[in-house]
Amino acid sequence: MANFFKDNDDIQFLLMHMDLGTLARTVEEDFRFAAEFESAPVDEADAVENYRLVLDSLGRLSGDFIAPRAESVDREGNTLNSDGSVSYAKGIAESLEKLAQAQVMGFTLPHRFGGLNFPNVIYSAAIEIVSRADASLMNIFGLQGIAETINAFADEPIKQRYLHDFSAGKVTGAMVLTEPDAGSDLQSVKLRAFKDANDRWFLHGVKRFITNGCGEVLLVLARSEPDRGGGLGLSLFVCDRGPTVHIRRLEDKLGIHGSPTCEIFFDNTPCEIIGERQRGLVTYVMSLMNGARIGIAAQSMGIAEAAFRVARDYAASRAQFGVPIEKLPAVRDMVIDMKLAIEAGRALLYETSRVVDREIGCMKAVENPPQDKELAKQLKNDSRKYKRCAGMLTPMSKYYCSEMCNRVTYDSIQVLGGSGFMRDYPVERHARDARITTIYEGTSQLQIVAAVRGVCSGTAENLMAEYAEQSYTPEVHDLLERLAEGRELLKKGVAFVKDNGNDYMDLYGRALVDVAIDLINGYLLCRQASTNVEMQVQTAEPGVAIPMRQRKAQMARRYILRNAPKIEALVDMVCAGDKSTFTAYEVLAGPVPTD
Ligand SMILES: Cc1cc2nc3c(=O)[nH]c(=O)nc-3n(C[C@H](O)[C@H](O)[C@H](O)COP(=O)(O)OP(=O)(O)OC[C@H]3O[C@@H](n4cnc5c(N)ncnc54)[C@H](O)[C@@H]3O)c2cc1C
């Protein structure tokens, strides 16, 4: 009996290490829903127990049911039928049915729509667990953000029409943004939204690369103001997948074969507007994409975890030169670095999810501020702080976890040697599935553009200053000094970049964001090493277990000490002032090939 929740000691640890009780109190609004809904928790302990129960059952479903189907899903893919309908791969259809039965398709939706009303931290854990079993299924499971957007911004009748069905798993959704000429640059969206004489909205035009475009409920970004270019000419609409929605093609792609990627033609499709006109991109889609970015970070974690486990096992069992290959320094180095990168990524993802939960909690609380003026002021300040931090940590998580999962899956194949290249092992599938994570929901380059603002405006420094104020075990005090040195270097790099203008910031943004992430992760790992949680974890030595905090202290040490010279080198590069990218492109890149 495999259980992808129970067998993951890091997830188990983090759920104890984090203050889930406080998060539960926030999302349950002091447990006021318990009086009205039987499923709502009555107190912190009840809520946390419920989170564990749901993750446990999802862990079993993922381990026993979804994972064994992943290979056949990958080989079979989806089918575009002659009548324009799409059939999922058999394993995907079966797993979706099981997920609906398990009542986990409304993870963060409110109780009143039949949702679980769980915090994002738990949703992130759930996405990782499902992705580890089958990354392509996660694409459909993870589209719960469609329902969240409807819940956050649509009028009540629209919520009533769709949200119960989402929670019950009767419908799935799609996020319909991209067009042939509007990818990263969504401000260029052209698909037309227009009104008829009876004031009803319709959609006309083409969208491409739409995950689960065959889903029943489509959220579509469209140009409602024909005379207005840019983002302010766009509104968000919801429509059913009726007879005027034509799936013209399913993409034939490298990975995530179980996730149908559709080209859609909307032929005067009736629809309804979400929220207010002209706020489609600037408010609603930005919110939708931020949630989805955390989802992709969690998906990346699941893929990396799956690949690591295969490599870890292989490194112990494969012998060359008379020894298991894990005895060879080059191999054991890869194995350790994979594991460390995964735990660093998970630390960042959970912290990001926690901050987003706090941000949402503050936003709700600000709507009904306390009478006490000081408390109300504090609440407003907190709300602003969490918003700024979430705005920076979200793209950081998406960037770090997706790039990390590509490195980990690449190295997994390397650990397996020739066998890793063959379809006999799942790591080649993991590597193919991983590749998309740095592209959709905004490429890594776009995540850097979003994150570097927070690094250069002081949000990263303020956050780290707050981390530095927390209490730590003496065992990591020397590491905290290294982190403090790193922060000084980062300040130097930021000052240099600011002096050299926006183009320079675009050019060296990646280096600054890399440094900031390494430092933030360093603090998070030091916090984990200083945990109060009493938990024993197995080592590779049979029968030998040690306290988790001891393992985390060693992880923090390796992570911080190995990154320190890298941070110095990155800041040196930033401050060296090389502008050949601007001045010598024509020479360095050479001509465009003509054949
Ligand atoms: C499998 C799959 C599923 C998808 N699912 C969905 C979906 O469900 N809904 C949806 O709406 N879309 C979806 N997409 C579309 C996806 O979000 C876009 O492909 C992605 O945003 C990139 O857009 P593009 O492909 O047009 O690349 P482009 O925007 O053309 O980018 C090409 C290159 O230029 C770089 N670049 C562009 N602008 C900048 C910039 N300002 N700064 C630095 N670099 C830049 C990019 O990083 C990239 O390297 C999906 C795509 C795929 C492949």
mmCIF file with all atom_site columns, N, CA and C and ligand atoms in Angstrom, residues 175-178 182-185 208-211 253 256 261 436 439-443 445-446 449, ligand 1:
data_model
loop_
_atom_site.group_PDB
_atom_site.id
_atom_site.type_symbol
_atom_site.label_atom_id
_atom_site.label_alt_id
_atom_site.label_comp_id
_atom_site.label_asym_id
_atom_site.label_entity_id
_atom_site.label_seq_id
_atom_site.pdbx_PDB_ins_code
_atom_site.Cartn_x
_atom_site.Cartn_y
_atom_site.Cartn_z
_atom_site.occupancy
_atom_site.B_iso_or_equiv
_atom_site.pdbx_formal_charge
_atom_site.auth_seq_id
_atom_site.auth_comp_id
_atom_site.auth_asym_id
_atom_site.auth_atom_id
_atom_site.pdbx_PDB_model_num
ATOM   1   N N   . MET A 1 175 ? -8.346 27.754 -18.212 1.00 0.00 ? 175 MET A N   1
ATOM   2   C CA  . MET A 1 175 ? -7.945 29.158 -18.122 1.00 0.00 ? 175 MET A CA  1
ATOM   3   C C   . MET A 1 175 ? -7.550 29.565 -19.534 1.00 0.00 ? 175 MET A C   1
ATOM   4   N N   . VAL A 1 176 ? -8.381 30.365 -20.182 1.00 0.00 ? 176 VAL A N   1
ATOM   5   C CA  . VAL A 1 176 ? -8.256 30.553 -21.632 1.00 0.00 ? 176 VAL A CA  1
ATOM   6   C C   . VAL A 1 176 ? -7.694 31.949 -21.917 1.00 0.00 ? 176 VAL A C   1
ATOM   7   N N   . LEU A 1 177 ? -6.376 32.035 -21.961 1.00 0.00 ? 177 LEU A N   1
ATOM   8   C CA  . LEU A 1 177 ? -5.735 33.341 -22.102 1.00 0.00 ? 177 LEU A CA  1
ATOM   9   C C   . LEU A 1 177 ? -4.932 33.450 -23.395 1.00 0.00 ? 177 LEU A C   1
ATOM   10  N N   . THR A 1 178 ? -4.081 32.463 -23.643 1.00 0.00 ? 178 THR A N   1
ATOM   11  C CA  . THR A 1 178 ? -3.065 32.574 -24.698 1.00 0.00 ? 178 THR A CA  1
ATOM   12  C C   . THR A 1 178 ? -3.659 32.537 -26.106 1.00 0.00 ? 178 THR A C   1
ATOM   13  N N   . ALA A 1 182 ? -0.333 36.374 -28.618 1.00 0.00 ? 182 ALA A N   1
ATOM   14  C CA  . ALA A 1 182 ? -0.329 36.869 -27.232 1.00 0.00 ? 182 ALA A CA  1
ATOM   15  C C   . ALA A 1 182 ? 0.023  35.720 -26.297 1.00 0.00 ? 182 ALA A C   1
ATOM   16  N N   . GLY A 1 183 ? 1.333  35.608 -25.997 1.00 0.00 ? 183 GLY A N   1
ATOM   17  C CA  . GLY A 1 183 ? 1.797  34.558 -25.081 1.00 0.00 ? 183 GLY A CA  1
ATOM   18  C C   . GLY A 1 183 ? 2.205  35.203 -23.771 1.00 0.00 ? 183 GLY A C   1
ATOM   19  N N   . SER A 1 184 ? 3.507  35.490 -23.634 1.00 0.00 ? 184 SER A N   1
ATOM   20  C CA  . SER A 1 184 ? 3.959  36.203 -22.435 1.00 0.00 ? 184 SER A CA  1
ATOM   21  C C   . SER A 1 184 ? 3.271  37.560 -22.353 1.00 0.00 ? 184 SER A C   1
ATOM   22  N N   . ASP A 1 185 ? 3.048  38.158 -23.516 1.00 0.00 ? 185 ASP A N   1
ATOM   23  C CA  . ASP A 1 185 ? 2.474  39.506 -23.570 1.00 0.00 ? 185 ASP A CA  1
ATOM   24  C C   . ASP A 1 185 ? 0.952  39.426 -23.705 1.00 0.00 ? 185 ASP A C   1
ATOM   25  N N   . ARG A 1 208 ? -5.039 29.479 -28.203 1.00 0.00 ? 208 ARG A N   1
ATOM   26  C CA  . ARG A 1 208 ? -4.236 28.262 -28.380 1.00 0.00 ? 208 ARG A CA  1
ATOM   27  C C   . ARG A 1 208 ? -3.501 27.891 -27.100 1.00 0.00 ? 208 ARG A C   1
ATOM   28  N N   . PHE A 1 209 ? -3.013 26.667 -27.093 1.00 0.00 ? 209 PHE A N   1
ATOM   29  C CA  . PHE A 1 209 ? -2.249 26.109 -25.960 1.00 0.00 ? 209 PHE A CA  1
ATOM   30  C C   . PHE A 1 209 ? -3.090 26.090 -24.678 1.00 0.00 ? 209 PHE A C   1
ATOM   31  N N   . ILE A 1 210 ? -4.357 25.756 -24.759 1.00 0.00 ? 210 ILE A N   1
ATOM   32  C CA  . ILE A 1 210 ? -5.207 25.831 -23.572 1.00 0.00 ? 210 ILE A CA  1
ATOM   33  C C   . ILE A 1 210 ? -5.326 24.456 -22.905 1.00 0.00 ? 210 ILE A C   1
ATOM   34  N N   . THR A 1 211 ? -4.778 24.369 -21.694 1.00 0.00 ? 211 THR A N   1
ATOM   35  C CA  . THR A 1 211 ? -4.852 23.127 -20.929 1.00 0.00 ? 211 THR A CA  1
ATOM   36  C C   . THR A 1 211 ? -6.307 22.827 -20.587 1.00 0.00 ? 211 THR A C   1
ATOM   37  N N   . LYS A 1 253 ? 2.756  16.903 -28.005 1.00 0.00 ? 253 LYS A N   1
ATOM   38  C CA  . LYS A 1 253 ? 3.805  17.591 -27.254 1.00 0.00 ? 253 LYS A CA  1
ATOM   39  C C   . LYS A 1 253 ? 4.790  16.670 -26.540 1.00 0.00 ? 253 LYS A C   1
ATOM   40  N N   . ILE A 1 256 ? 3.716  15.803 -20.295 1.00 0.00 ? 256 ILE A N   1
ATOM   41  C CA  . ILE A 1 256 ? 2.366  15.877 -19.717 1.00 0.00 ? 256 ILE A CA  1
ATOM   42  C C   . ILE A 1 256 ? 1.299  15.421 -20.729 1.00 0.00 ? 256 ILE A C   1
ATOM   43  N N   . THR A 1 261 ? -3.979 19.720 -24.453 1.00 0.00 ? 261 THR A N   1
ATOM   44  C CA  . THR A 1 261 ? -3.647 21.122 -24.738 1.00 0.00 ? 261 THR A CA  1
ATOM   45  C C   . THR A 1 261 ? -4.358 21.499 -26.037 1.00 0.00 ? 261 THR A C   1
ATOM   46  N N   . ILE A 1 436 ? 7.957  21.536 -19.161 1.00 0.00 ? 436 ILE A N   1
ATOM   47  C CA  . ILE A 1 436 ? 6.964  22.595 -19.352 1.00 0.00 ? 436 ILE A CA  1
ATOM   48  C C   . ILE A 1 436 ? 6.892  23.553 -18.156 1.00 0.00 ? 436 ILE A C   1
ATOM   49  N N   . ILE A 1 439 ? 7.893  27.059 -18.369 1.00 0.00 ? 439 ILE A N   1
ATOM   50  C CA  . ILE A 1 439 ? 7.329  27.804 -19.510 1.00 0.00 ? 439 ILE A CA  1
ATOM   51  C C   . ILE A 1 439 ? 5.919  28.307 -19.217 1.00 0.00 ? 439 ILE A C   1
ATOM   52  N N   . TYR A 1 440 ? 5.005  27.379 -18.831 1.00 0.00 ? 440 TYR A N   1
ATOM   53  C CA  . TYR A 1 440 ? 3.630  27.889 -18.703 1.00 0.00 ? 440 TYR A CA  1
ATOM   54  C C   . TYR A 1 440 ? 3.396  28.618 -17.380 1.00 0.00 ? 440 TYR A C   1
ATOM   55  N N   . GLU A 1 441 ? 2.290  29.329 -17.352 1.00 0.00 ? 441 GLU A N   1
ATOM   56  C CA  . GLU A 1 441 ? 2.001  30.273 -16.250 1.00 0.00 ? 441 GLU A CA  1
ATOM   57  C C   . GLU A 1 441 ? 3.095  31.329 -16.139 1.00 0.00 ? 441 GLU A C   1
ATOM   58  N N   . GLY A 1 442 ? 3.669  31.672 -17.264 1.00 0.00 ? 442 GLY A N   1
ATOM   59  C CA  . GLY A 1 442 ? 4.744  32.666 -17.286 1.00 0.00 ? 442 GLY A CA  1
ATOM   60  C C   . GLY A 1 442 ? 6.091  31.972 -17.241 1.00 0.00 ? 442 GLY A C   1
ATOM   61  N N   . THR A 1 443 ? 6.919  32.257 -18.240 1.00 0.00 ? 443 THR A N   1
ATOM   62  C CA  . THR A 1 443 ? 8.240  31.618 -18.318 1.00 0.00 ? 443 THR A CA  1
ATOM   63  C C   . THR A 1 443 ? 9.109  32.074 -17.137 1.00 0.00 ? 443 THR A C   1
ATOM   64  N N   . GLN A 1 445 ? 11.770 33.641 -17.301 1.00 0.00 ? 445 GLN A N   1
ATOM   65  C CA  . GLN A 1 445 ? 12.201 35.031 -17.529 1.00 0.00 ? 445 GLN A CA  1
ATOM   66  C C   . GLN A 1 445 ? 11.152 36.011 -16.994 1.00 0.00 ? 445 GLN A C   1
ATOM   67  N N   . LEU A 1 446 ? 9.887  35.670 -17.192 1.00 0.00 ? 446 LEU A N   1
ATOM   68  C CA  . LEU A 1 446 ? 8.812  36.552 -16.711 1.00 0.00 ? 446 LEU A CA  1
ATOM   69  C C   . LEU A 1 446 ? 8.704  36.514 -15.181 1.00 0.00 ? 446 LEU A C   1
ATOM   70  N N   . VAL A 1 449 ? 11.276 38.867 -13.945 1.00 0.00 ? 449 VAL A N   1
ATOM   71  C CA  . VAL A 1 449 ? 10.837 40.265 -14.089 1.00 0.00 ? 449 VAL A CA  1
ATOM   72  C C   . VAL A 1 449 ? 9.942  40.641 -12.899 1.00 0.00 ? 449 VAL A C   1
HETATM 73  C C1  . LIG B 2 .   ? 1.608  22.562 -22.528 1.00 0.00 ? 1   LIG B C1  1
HETATM 74  C C2  . LIG B 2 .   ? 1.145  23.976 -22.418 1.00 0.00 ? 1   LIG B C2  1
HETATM 75  C C3  . LIG B 2 .   ? 0.004  24.264 -21.697 1.00 0.00 ? 1   LIG B C3  1
HETATM 76  C C4  . LIG B 2 .   ? -0.462 25.578 -21.611 1.00 0.00 ? 1   LIG B C4  1
HETATM 77  N N1  . LIG B 2 .   ? -1.627 25.851 -20.945 1.00 0.00 ? 1   LIG B N1  1
HETATM 78  C C5  . LIG B 2 .   ? -2.160 27.092 -21.019 1.00 0.00 ? 1   LIG B C5  1
HETATM 79  C C6  . LIG B 2 .   ? -3.449 27.369 -20.486 1.00 0.00 ? 1   LIG B C6  1
HETATM 80  O O1  . LIG B 2 .   ? -4.093 26.520 -19.880 1.00 0.00 ? 1   LIG B O1  1
HETATM 81  N N2  . LIG B 2 .   ? -3.972 28.612 -20.654 1.00 0.00 ? 1   LIG B N2  1
HETATM 82  C C7  . LIG B 2 .   ? -3.298 29.594 -21.316 1.00 0.00 ? 1   LIG B C7  1
HETATM 83  O O2  . LIG B 2 .   ? -3.840 30.681 -21.459 1.00 0.00 ? 1   LIG B O2  1
HETATM 84  N N3  . LIG B 2 .   ? -2.049 29.375 -21.803 1.00 0.00 ? 1   LIG B N3  1
HETATM 85  C C8  . LIG B 2 .   ? -1.471 28.151 -21.684 1.00 0.00 ? 1   LIG B C8  1
HETATM 86  N N4  . LIG B 2 .   ? -0.229 27.911 -22.212 1.00 0.00 ? 1   LIG B N4  1
HETATM 87  C C9  . LIG B 2 .   ? 0.504  28.995 -22.822 1.00 0.00 ? 1   LIG B C9  1
HETATM 88  C C10 . LIG B 2 .   ? 1.706  29.421 -21.993 1.00 0.00 ? 1   LIG B C10 1
HETATM 89  O O3  . LIG B 2 .   ? 1.293  30.119 -20.851 1.00 0.00 ? 1   LIG B O3  1
HETATM 90  C C11 . LIG B 2 .   ? 2.617  30.243 -22.911 1.00 0.00 ? 1   LIG B C11 1
HETATM 91  O O4  . LIG B 2 .   ? 3.187  29.325 -23.830 1.00 0.00 ? 1   LIG B O4  1
HETATM 92  C C12 . LIG B 2 .   ? 3.701  30.968 -22.149 1.00 0.00 ? 1   LIG B C12 1
HETATM 93  O O5  . LIG B 2 .   ? 3.147  31.991 -21.366 1.00 0.00 ? 1   LIG B O5  1
HETATM 94  C C13 . LIG B 2 .   ? 4.747  31.575 -23.081 1.00 0.00 ? 1   LIG B C13 1
HETATM 95  O O6  . LIG B 2 .   ? 4.165  32.228 -24.163 1.00 0.00 ? 1   LIG B O6  1
HETATM 96  P P1  . LIG B 2 .   ? 4.673  31.889 -25.650 1.00 0.00 ? 1   LIG B P1  1
HETATM 97  O O7  . LIG B 2 .   ? 4.654  30.414 -25.801 1.00 0.00 ? 1   LIG B O7  1
HETATM 98  O O8  . LIG B 2 .   ? 3.872  32.668 -26.603 1.00 0.00 ? 1   LIG B O8  1
HETATM 99  O O9  . LIG B 2 .   ? 6.175  32.347 -25.665 1.00 0.00 ? 1   LIG B O9  1
HETATM 100 P P2  . LIG B 2 .   ? 6.693  33.836 -25.951 1.00 0.00 ? 1   LIG B P2  1
HETATM 101 O O10 . LIG B 2 .   ? 5.917  34.800 -25.143 1.00 0.00 ? 1   LIG B O10 1
HETATM 102 O O11 . LIG B 2 .   ? 6.758  34.043 -27.409 1.00 0.00 ? 1   LIG B O11 1
HETATM 103 O O12 . LIG B 2 .   ? 8.170  33.759 -25.354 1.00 0.00 ? 1   LIG B O12 1
HETATM 104 C C14 . LIG B 2 .   ? 9.294  33.278 -26.116 1.00 0.00 ? 1   LIG B C14 1
HETATM 105 C C15 . LIG B 2 .   ? 10.568 33.562 -25.310 1.00 0.00 ? 1   LIG B C15 1
HETATM 106 O O13 . LIG B 2 .   ? 10.712 34.974 -25.075 1.00 0.00 ? 1   LIG B O13 1
HETATM 107 C C16 . LIG B 2 .   ? 10.888 35.227 -23.690 1.00 0.00 ? 1   LIG B C16 1
HETATM 108 N N5  . LIG B 2 .   ? 10.246 36.480 -23.311 1.00 0.00 ? 1   LIG B N5  1
HETATM 109 C C17 . LIG B 2 .   ? 9.054  36.969 -23.731 1.00 0.00 ? 1   LIG B C17 1
HETATM 110 N N6  . LIG B 2 .   ? 8.792  38.136 -23.129 1.00 0.00 ? 1   LIG B N6  1
HETATM 111 C C18 . LIG B 2 .   ? 9.815  38.401 -22.299 1.00 0.00 ? 1   LIG B C18 1
HETATM 112 C C19 . LIG B 2 .   ? 10.142 39.462 -21.396 1.00 0.00 ? 1   LIG B C19 1
HETATM 113 N N7  . LIG B 2 .   ? 9.344  40.506 -21.215 1.00 0.00 ? 1   LIG B N7  1
HETATM 114 N N8  . LIG B 2 .   ? 11.312 39.402 -20.722 1.00 0.00 ? 1   LIG B N8  1
HETATM 115 C C20 . LIG B 2 .   ? 12.149 38.358 -20.885 1.00 0.00 ? 1   LIG B C20 1
HETATM 116 N N9  . LIG B 2 .   ? 11.896 37.335 -21.717 1.00 0.00 ? 1   LIG B N9  1
HETATM 117 C C21 . LIG B 2 .   ? 10.752 37.343 -22.416 1.00 0.00 ? 1   LIG B C21 1
HETATM 118 C C22 . LIG B 2 .   ? 10.228 34.037 -23.003 1.00 0.00 ? 1   LIG B C22 1
HETATM 119 O O14 . LIG B 2 .   ? 10.739 33.836 -21.700 1.00 0.00 ? 1   LIG B O14 1
HETATM 120 C C23 . LIG B 2 .   ? 10.578 32.899 -23.943 1.00 0.00 ? 1   LIG B C23 1
HETATM 121 O O15 . LIG B 2 .   ? 11.867 32.456 -23.644 1.00 0.00 ? 1   LIG B O15 1
HETATM 122 C C24 . LIG B 2 .   ? 0.259  26.603 -22.254 1.00 0.00 ? 1   LIG B C24 1
HETATM 123 C C25 . LIG B 2 .   ? 1.433  26.311 -22.951 1.00 0.00 ? 1   LIG B C25 1
HETATM 124 C C26 . LIG B 2 .   ? 1.872  25.020 -23.044 1.00 0.00 ? 1   LIG B C26 1
HETATM 125 C C27 . LIG B 2 .   ? 3.128  24.746 -23.837 1.00 0.00 ? 1   LIG B C27 1
#
